PDB file of C-alpha atoms in Angstrom:
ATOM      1  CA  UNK A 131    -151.582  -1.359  91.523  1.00 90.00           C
ATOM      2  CA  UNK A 132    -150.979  -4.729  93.454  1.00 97.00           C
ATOM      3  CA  UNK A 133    -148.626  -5.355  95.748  1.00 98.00           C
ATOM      4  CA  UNK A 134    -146.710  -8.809  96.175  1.00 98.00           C
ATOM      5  CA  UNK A 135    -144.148  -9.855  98.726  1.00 98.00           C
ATOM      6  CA  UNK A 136    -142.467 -13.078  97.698  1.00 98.00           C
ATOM      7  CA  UNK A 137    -140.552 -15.340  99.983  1.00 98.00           C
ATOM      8  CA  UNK A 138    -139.187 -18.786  99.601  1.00 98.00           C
ATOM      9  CA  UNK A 139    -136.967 -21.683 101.745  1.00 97.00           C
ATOM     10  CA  UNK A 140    -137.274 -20.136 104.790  1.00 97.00           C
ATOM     11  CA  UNK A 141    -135.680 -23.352 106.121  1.00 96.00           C
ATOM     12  CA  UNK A 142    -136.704 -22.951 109.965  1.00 97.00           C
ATOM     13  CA  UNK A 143    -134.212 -25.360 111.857  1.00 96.00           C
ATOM     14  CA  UNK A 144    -131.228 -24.246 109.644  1.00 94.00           C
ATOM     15  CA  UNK A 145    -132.126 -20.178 109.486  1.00 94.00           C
ATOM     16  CA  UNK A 146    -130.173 -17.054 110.514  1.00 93.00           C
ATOM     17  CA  UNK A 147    -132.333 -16.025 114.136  1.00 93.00           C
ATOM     18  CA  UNK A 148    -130.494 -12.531 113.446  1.00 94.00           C
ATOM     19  CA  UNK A 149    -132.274 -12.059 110.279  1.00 95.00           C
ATOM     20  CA  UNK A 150    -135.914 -12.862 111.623  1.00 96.00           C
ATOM     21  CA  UNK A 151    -137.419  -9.431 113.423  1.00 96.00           C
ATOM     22  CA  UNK A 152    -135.342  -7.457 109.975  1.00 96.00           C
ATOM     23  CA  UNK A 153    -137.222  -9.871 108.003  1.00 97.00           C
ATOM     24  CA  UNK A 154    -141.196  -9.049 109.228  1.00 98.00           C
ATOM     25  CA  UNK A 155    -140.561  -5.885 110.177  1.00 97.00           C
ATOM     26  CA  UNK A 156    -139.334  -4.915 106.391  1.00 98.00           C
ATOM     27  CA  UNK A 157    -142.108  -7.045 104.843  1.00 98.00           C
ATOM     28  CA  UNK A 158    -144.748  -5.667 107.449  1.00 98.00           C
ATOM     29  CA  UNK A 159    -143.706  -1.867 105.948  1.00 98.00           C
ATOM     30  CA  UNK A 160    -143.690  -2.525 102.455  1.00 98.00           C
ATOM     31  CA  UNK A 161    -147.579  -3.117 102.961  1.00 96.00           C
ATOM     32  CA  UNK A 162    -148.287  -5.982 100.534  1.00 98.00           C
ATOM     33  CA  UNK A 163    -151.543  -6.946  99.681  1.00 98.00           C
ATOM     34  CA  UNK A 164    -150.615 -10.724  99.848  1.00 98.00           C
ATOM     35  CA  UNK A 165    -147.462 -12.624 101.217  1.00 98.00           C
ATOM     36  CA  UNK A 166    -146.982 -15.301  99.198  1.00 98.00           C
ATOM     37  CA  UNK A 167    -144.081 -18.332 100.214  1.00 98.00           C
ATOM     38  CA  UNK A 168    -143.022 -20.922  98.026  1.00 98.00           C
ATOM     39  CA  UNK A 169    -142.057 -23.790 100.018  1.00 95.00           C
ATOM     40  CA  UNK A 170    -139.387 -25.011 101.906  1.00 96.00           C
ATOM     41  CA  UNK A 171    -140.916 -23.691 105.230  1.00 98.00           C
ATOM     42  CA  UNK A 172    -138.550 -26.058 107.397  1.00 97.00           C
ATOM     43  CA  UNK A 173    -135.290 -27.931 106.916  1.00 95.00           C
ATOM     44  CA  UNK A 174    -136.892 -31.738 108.165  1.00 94.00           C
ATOM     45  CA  UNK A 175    -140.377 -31.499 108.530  1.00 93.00           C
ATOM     46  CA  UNK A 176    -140.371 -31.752 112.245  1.00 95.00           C
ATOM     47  CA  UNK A 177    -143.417 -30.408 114.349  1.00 96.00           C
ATOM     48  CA  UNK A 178    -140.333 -27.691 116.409  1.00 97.00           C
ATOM     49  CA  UNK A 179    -139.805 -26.173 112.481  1.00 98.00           C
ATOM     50  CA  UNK A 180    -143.186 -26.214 111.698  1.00 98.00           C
ATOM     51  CA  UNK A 181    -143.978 -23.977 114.504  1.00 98.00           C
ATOM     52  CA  UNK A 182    -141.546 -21.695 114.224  1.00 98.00           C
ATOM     53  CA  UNK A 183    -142.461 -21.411 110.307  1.00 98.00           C
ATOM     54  CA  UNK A 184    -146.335 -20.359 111.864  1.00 98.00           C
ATOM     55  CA  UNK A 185    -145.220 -18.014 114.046  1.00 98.00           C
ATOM     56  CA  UNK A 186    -143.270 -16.131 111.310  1.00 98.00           C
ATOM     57  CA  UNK A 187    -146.380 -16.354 109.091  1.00 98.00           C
ATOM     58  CA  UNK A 188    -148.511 -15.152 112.210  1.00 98.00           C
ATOM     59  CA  UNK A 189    -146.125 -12.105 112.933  1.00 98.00           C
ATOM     60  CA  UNK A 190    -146.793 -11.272 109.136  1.00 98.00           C
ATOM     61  CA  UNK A 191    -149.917  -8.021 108.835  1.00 98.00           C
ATOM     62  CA  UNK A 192    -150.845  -8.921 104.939  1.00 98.00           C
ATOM     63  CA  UNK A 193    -152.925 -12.280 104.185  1.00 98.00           C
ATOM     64  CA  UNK A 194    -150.247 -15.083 103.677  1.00 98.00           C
ATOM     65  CA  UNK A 195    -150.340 -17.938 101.087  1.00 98.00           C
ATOM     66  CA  UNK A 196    -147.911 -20.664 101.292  1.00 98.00           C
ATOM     67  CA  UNK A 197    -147.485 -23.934  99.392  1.00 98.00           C
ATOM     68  CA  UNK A 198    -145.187 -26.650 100.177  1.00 97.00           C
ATOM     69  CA  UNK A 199    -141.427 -27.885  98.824  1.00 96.00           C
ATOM     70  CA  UNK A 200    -139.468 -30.978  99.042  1.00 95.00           C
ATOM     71  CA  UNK A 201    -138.329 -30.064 102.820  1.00 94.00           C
ATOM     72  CA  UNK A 202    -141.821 -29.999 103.792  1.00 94.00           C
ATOM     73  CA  UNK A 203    -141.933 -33.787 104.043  1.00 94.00           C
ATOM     74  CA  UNK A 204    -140.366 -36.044 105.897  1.00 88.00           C
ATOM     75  CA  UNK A 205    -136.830 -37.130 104.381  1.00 78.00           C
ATOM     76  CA  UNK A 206    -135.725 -39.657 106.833  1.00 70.00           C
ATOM     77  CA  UNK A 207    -138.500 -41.426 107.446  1.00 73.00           C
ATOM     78  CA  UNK A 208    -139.321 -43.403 104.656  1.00 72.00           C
ATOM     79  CA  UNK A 209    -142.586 -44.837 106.366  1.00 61.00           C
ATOM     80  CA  UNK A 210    -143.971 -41.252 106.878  1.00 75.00           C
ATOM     81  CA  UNK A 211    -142.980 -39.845 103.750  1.00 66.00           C
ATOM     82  CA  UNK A 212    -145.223 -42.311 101.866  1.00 73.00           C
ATOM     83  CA  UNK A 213    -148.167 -42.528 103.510  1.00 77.00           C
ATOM     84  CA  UNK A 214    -148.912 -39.615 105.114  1.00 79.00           C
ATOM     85  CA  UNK A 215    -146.336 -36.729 104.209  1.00 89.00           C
ATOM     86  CA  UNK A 216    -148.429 -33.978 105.192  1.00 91.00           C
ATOM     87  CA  UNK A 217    -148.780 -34.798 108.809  1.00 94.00           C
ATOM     88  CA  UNK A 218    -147.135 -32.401 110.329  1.00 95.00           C
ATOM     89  CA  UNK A 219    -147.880 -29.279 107.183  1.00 97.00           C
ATOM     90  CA  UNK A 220    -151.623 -29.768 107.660  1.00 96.00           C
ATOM     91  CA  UNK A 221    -151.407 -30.248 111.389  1.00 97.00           C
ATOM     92  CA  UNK A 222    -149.416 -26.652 112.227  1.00 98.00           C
ATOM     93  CA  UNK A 223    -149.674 -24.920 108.434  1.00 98.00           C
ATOM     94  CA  UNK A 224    -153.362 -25.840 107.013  1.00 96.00           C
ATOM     95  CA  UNK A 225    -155.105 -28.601 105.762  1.00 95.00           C
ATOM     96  CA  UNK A 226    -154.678 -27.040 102.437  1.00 96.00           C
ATOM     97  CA  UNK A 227    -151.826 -27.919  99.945  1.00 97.00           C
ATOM     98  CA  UNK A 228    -153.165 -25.730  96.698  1.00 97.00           C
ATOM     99  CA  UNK A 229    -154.891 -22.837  98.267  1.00 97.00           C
ATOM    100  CA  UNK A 230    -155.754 -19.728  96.239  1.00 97.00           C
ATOM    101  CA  UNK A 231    -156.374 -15.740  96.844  1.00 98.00           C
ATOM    102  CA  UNK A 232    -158.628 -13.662  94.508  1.00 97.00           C
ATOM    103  CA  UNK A 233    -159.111  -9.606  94.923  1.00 96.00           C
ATOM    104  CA  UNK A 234    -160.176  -6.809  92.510  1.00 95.00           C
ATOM    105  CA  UNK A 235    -156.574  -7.303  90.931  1.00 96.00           C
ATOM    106  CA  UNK A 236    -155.080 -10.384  91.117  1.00 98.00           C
ATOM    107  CA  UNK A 237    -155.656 -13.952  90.992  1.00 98.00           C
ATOM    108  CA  UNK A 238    -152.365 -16.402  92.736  1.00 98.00           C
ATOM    109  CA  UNK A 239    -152.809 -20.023  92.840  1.00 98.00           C
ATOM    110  CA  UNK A 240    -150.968 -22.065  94.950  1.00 98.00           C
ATOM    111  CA  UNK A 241    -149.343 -25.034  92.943  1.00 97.00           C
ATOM    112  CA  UNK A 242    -148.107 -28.399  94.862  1.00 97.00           C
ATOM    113  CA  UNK A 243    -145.149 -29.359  92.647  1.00 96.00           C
ATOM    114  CA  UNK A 244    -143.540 -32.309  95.337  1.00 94.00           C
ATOM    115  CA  UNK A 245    -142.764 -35.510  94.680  1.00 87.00           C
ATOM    116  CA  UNK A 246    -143.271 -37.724  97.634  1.00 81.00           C
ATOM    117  CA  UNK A 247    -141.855 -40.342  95.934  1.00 78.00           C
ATOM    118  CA  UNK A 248    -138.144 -38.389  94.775  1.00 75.00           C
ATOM    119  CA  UNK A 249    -135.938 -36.823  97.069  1.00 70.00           C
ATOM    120  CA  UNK A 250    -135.374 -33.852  94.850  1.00 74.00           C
ATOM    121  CA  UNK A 251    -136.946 -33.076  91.796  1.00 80.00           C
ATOM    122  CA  UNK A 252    -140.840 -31.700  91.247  1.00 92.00           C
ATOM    123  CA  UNK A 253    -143.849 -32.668  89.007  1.00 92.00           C
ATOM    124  CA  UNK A 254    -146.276 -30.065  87.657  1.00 92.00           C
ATOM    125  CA  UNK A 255    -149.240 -32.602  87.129  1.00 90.00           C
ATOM    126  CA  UNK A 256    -152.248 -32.475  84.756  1.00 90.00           C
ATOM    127  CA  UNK A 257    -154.342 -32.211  87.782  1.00 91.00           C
ATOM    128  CA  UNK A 258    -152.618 -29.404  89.219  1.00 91.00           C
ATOM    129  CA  UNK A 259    -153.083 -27.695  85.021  1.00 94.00           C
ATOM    130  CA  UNK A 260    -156.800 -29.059  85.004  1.00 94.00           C
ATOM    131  CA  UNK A 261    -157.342 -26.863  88.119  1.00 95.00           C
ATOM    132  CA  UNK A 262    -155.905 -23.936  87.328  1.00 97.00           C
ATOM    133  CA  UNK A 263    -157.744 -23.961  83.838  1.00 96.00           C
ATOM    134  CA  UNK A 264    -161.162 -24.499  86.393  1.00 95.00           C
ATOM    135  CA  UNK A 265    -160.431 -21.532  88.202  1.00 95.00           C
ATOM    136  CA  UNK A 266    -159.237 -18.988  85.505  1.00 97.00           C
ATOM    137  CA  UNK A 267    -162.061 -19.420  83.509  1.00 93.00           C
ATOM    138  CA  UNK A 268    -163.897 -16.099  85.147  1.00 92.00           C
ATOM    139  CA  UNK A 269    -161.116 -13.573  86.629  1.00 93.00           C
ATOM    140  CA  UNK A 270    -161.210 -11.160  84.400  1.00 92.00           C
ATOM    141  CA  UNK A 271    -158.211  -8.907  83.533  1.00 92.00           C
ATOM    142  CA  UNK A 272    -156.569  -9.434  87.055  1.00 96.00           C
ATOM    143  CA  UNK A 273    -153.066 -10.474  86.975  1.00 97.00           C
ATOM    144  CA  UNK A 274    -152.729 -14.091  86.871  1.00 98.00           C
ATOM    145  CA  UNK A 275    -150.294 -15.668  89.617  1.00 98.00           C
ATOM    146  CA  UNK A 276    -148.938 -19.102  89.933  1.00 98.00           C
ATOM    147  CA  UNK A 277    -147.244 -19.936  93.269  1.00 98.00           C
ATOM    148  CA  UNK A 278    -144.906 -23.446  92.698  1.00 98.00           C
ATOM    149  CA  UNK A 279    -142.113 -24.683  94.929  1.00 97.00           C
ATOM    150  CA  UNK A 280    -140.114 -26.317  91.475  1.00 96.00           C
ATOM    151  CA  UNK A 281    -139.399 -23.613  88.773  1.00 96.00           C
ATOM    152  CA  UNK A 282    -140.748 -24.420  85.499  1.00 95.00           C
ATOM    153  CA  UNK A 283    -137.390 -22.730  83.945  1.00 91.00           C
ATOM    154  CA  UNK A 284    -133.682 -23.176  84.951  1.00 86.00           C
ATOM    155  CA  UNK A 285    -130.086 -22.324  83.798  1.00 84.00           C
ATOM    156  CA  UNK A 286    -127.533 -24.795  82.715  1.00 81.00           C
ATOM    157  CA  UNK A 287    -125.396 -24.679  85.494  1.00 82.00           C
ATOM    158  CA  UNK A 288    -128.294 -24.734  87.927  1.00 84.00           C
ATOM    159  CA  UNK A 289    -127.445 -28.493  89.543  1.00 81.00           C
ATOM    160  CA  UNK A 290    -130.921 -29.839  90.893  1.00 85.00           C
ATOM    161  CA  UNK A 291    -133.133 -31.801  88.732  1.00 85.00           C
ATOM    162  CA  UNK A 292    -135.654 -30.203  86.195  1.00 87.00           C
ATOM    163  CA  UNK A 293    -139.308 -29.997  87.137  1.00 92.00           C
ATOM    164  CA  UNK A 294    -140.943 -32.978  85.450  1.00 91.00           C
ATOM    165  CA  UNK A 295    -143.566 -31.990  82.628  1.00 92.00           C
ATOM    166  CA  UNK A 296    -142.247 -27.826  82.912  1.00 93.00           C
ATOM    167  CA  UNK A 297    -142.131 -27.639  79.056  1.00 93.00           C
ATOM    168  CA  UNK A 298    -145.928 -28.983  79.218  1.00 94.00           C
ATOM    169  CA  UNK A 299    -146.993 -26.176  82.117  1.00 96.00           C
ATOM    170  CA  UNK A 300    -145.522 -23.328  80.281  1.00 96.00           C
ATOM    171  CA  UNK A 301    -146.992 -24.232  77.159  1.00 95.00           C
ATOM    172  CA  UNK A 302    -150.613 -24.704  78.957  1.00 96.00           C
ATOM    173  CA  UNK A 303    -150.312 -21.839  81.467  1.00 96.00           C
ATOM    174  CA  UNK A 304    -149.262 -19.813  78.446  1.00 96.00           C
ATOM    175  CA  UNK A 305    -152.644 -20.638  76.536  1.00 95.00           C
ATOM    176  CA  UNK A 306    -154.104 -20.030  80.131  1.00 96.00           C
ATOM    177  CA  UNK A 307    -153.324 -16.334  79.935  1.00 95.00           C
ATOM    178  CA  UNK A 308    -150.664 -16.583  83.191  1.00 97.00           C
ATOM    179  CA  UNK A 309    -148.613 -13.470  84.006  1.00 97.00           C
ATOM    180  CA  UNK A 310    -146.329 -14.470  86.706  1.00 98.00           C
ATOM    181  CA  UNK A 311    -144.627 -18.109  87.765  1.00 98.00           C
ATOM    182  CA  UNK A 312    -143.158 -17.399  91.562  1.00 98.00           C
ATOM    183  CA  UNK A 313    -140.632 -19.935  92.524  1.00 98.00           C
ATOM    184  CA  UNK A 314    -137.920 -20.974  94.831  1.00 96.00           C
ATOM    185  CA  UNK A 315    -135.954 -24.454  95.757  1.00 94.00           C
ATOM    186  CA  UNK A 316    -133.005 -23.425  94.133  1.00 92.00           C
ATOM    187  CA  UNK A 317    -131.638 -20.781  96.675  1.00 92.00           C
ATOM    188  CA  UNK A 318    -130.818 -18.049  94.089  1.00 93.00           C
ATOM    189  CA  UNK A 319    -132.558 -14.948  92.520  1.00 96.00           C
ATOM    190  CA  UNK A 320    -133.620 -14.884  88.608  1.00 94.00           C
ATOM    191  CA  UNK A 321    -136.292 -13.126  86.847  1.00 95.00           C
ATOM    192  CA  UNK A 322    -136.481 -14.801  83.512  1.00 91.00           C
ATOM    193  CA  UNK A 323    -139.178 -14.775  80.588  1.00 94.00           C
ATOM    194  CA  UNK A 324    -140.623 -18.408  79.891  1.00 93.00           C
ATOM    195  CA  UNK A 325    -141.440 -18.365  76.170  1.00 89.00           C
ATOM    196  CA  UNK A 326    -143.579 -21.371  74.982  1.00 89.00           C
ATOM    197  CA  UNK A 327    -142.531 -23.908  72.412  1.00 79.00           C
ATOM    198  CA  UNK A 328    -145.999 -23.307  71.036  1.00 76.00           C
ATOM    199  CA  UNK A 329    -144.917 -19.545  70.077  1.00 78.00           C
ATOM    200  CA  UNK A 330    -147.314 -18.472  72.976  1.00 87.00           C
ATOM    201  CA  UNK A 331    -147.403 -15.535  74.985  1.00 93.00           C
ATOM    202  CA  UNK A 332    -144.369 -15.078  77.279  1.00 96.00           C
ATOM    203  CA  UNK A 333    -144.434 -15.730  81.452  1.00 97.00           C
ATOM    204  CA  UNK A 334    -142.622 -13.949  83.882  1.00 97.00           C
ATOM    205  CA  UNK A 335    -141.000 -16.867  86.030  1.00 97.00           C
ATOM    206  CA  UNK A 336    -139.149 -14.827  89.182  1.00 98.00           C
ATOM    207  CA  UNK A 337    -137.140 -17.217  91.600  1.00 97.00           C
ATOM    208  CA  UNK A 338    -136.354 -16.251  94.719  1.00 97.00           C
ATOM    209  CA  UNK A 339    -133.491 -16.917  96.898  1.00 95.00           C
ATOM    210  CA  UNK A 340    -133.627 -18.048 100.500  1.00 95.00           C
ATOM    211  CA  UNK A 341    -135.455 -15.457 102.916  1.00 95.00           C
ATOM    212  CA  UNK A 342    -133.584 -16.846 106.197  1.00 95.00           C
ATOM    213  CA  UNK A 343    -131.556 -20.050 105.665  1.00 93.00           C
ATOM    214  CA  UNK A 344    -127.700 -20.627 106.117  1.00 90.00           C
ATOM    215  CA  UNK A 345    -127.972 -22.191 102.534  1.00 83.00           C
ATOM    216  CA  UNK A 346    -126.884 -19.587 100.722  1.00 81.00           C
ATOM    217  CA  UNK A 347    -125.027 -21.212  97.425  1.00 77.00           C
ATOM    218  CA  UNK A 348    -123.020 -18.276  97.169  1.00 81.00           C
ATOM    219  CA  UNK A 349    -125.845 -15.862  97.397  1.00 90.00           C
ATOM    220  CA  UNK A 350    -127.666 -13.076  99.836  1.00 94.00           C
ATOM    221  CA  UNK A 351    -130.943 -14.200 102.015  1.00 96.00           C
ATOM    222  CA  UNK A 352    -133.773 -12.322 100.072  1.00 97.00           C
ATOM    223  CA  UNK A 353    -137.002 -11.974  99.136  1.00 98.00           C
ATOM    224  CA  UNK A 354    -139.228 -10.118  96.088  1.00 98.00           C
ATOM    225  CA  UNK A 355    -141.615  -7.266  95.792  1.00 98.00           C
ATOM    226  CA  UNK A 356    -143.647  -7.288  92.675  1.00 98.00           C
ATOM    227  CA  UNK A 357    -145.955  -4.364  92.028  1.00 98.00           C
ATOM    228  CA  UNK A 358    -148.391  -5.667  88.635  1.00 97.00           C
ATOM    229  CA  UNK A 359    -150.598  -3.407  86.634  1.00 93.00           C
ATOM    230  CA  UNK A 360    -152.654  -4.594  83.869  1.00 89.00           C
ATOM    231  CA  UNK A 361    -149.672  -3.639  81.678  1.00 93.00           C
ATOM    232  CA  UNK A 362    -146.551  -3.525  83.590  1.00 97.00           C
ATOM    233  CA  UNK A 363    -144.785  -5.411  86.502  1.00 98.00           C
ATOM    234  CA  UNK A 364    -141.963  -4.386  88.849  1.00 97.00           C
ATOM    235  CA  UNK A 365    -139.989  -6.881  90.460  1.00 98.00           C
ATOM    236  CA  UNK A 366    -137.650  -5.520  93.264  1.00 98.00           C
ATOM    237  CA  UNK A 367    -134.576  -7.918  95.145  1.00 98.00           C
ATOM    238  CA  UNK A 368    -134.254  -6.838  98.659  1.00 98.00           C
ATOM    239  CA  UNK A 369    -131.162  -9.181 100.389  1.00 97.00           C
ATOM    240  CA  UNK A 370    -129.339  -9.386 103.052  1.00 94.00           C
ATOM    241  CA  UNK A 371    -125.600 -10.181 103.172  1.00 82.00           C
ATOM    242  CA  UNK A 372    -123.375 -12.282 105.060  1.00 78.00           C
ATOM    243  CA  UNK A 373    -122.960  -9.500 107.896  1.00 78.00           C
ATOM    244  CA  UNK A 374    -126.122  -7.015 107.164  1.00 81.00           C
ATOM    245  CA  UNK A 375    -128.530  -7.431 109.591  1.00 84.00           C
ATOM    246  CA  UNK A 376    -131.459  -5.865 107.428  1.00 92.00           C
ATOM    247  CA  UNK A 377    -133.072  -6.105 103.638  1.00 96.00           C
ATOM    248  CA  UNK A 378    -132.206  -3.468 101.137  1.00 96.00           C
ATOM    249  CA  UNK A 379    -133.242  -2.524  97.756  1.00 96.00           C
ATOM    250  CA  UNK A 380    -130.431  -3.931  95.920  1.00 94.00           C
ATOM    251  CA  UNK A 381    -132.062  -4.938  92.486  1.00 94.00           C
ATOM    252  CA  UNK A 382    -134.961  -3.977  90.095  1.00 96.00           C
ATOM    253  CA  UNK A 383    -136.379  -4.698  86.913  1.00 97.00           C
ATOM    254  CA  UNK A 384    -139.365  -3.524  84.896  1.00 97.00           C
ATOM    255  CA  UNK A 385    -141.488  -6.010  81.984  1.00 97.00           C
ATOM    256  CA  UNK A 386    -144.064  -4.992  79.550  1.00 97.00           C
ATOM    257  CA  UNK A 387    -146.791  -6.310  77.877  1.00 95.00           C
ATOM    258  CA  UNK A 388    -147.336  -7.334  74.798  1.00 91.00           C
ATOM    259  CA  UNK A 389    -149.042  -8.928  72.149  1.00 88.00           C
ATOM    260  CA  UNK A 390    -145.998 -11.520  72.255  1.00 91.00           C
ATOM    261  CA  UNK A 391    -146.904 -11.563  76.396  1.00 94.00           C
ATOM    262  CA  UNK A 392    -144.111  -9.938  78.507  1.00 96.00           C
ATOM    263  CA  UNK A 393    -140.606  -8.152  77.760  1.00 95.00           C
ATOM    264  CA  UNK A 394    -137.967  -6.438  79.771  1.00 95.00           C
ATOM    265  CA  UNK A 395    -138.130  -3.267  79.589  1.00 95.00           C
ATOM    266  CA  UNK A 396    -135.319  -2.751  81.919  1.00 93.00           C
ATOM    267  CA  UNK A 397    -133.001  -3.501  84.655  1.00 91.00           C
ATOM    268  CA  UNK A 398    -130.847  -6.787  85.744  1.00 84.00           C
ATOM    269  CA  UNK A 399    -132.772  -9.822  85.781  1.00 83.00           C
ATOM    270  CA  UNK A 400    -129.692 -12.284  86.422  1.00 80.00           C
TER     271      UNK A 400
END
């Protein structure tokens, strides 16, 4: 079995300092063979945020991959933003924007999904597909990870923009024998089954909340554990509410596989 900790929109320069030592120290225990955070490390891109994000991520005992969201770049500083967003991300984070982590049972690939261009809204690109076809082409029957900032799925009353070309990613991912879709950037918790237009096999897409940020949109701070097997997957909410100052257990669900992909076997995905 592998082991998966989850964490999005940490938001450093807008995040709860009471929740930060509850936050590594229940991550640290649930010994995960990878951290994985998608996006939103700071609230404004500034060099102060960045830092702070680092620490956290240094403080952390499993490997850590992180890719970046819309917060990552600069928002008020037009001149920045377009011609060199990543300043600050490569200088303090890593040079790398897509990186990817491979063991005896699972393969996650980081995703860049921002737009410099829009405030708001994400792309998944042909380039980003092209590469992720490149590197699946020899892993085996290791669980198959995508790590995105954008979710490739999202409800009707869900406000923010869609991902541009999702309907295109699930399809292709689909044919590319993904399990799992990890998201964030819309501060609330969802698993939800992506089924292709092309009657392909089904994706699990999990969002996750915010891990530390004031933002709550009427929702707890959490993050996800996700134990996969070859046939199964667990995905388990801990959050923290408005006065708690530690993660619980407070949701889980269980998916099978199929020959159809992935079903819910049970449990509260919503």
């Amino acid at each position: 079995m592998s082991r998966l900790i989850h964490l999005s929109d940490l938001h450093f320069g807008r995040a709860r300092p009471e929740l930060l030592k509850p936050l590594i120290a229940r991550v640290n225990a649930l010994g995960a063979d990878l951290v994985v955070i998608s996006g939103d490390l700071t609230q404004r891109a500034r060099s102060v945020q960045f830092r702070a994000a680092q620490n956290f991520i240094d403080a952390l005992d499993a490997p850590v991959l992180v890719v970046p969201g819309n917060h990552d770049i600069p928002l008020h500083d037009p001149f920045s933003r377009f011609l060199h967003p990543w300043r600050n991300y490569r200088r303090i984070i890593g040079e790398t924007l897509e990186p990817d982590y491979l063991d005896d049972g699972l393969s996650v690939l980081g995703v860049n999904t921002v737009n410099r261009f829009v405030h708001q809204s994400g792309w998944f690109n042909p380039v980003g597909l092209s590469r992720i076809a490149s590197r699946w082409e020899d892993v085996g029957t290791r669980t198959r990870v995508i790590v995105a900032h954008h979710p490739l799925d999202q409800r009707p009353t869900d406000t923010k923009k869609p991902t541009r070309g999702a309907d295109h990613a699930i399809n292709t991912l689909s044919e590319l024998g993904a399990d799992i879709v990890l998201s964030g950037h819309l501060h609330s918790w969802r698993a939800a089954l992506l089924t292709p237009r092309n009657e392909g096999r089904a994706i699990l897409q999990v969002h996750a909340g915010t891990g530390l940020s004031t933002r709550l949109r009427g929702e707890e701070n959490d993050f996800n554990l996700i134990e996969t097997e070859p046939d199964r997957i667990s995905v388990t909410r801990y959050a923290a509410g408005a006065g708690d100052k530690a993660f619980e257990p407070m949701q889980i669900c269980h998916f099978g596989a199929g020959d159809a992909g992935w079903t819910l076997l049970s449990g509260d995905t919503s």
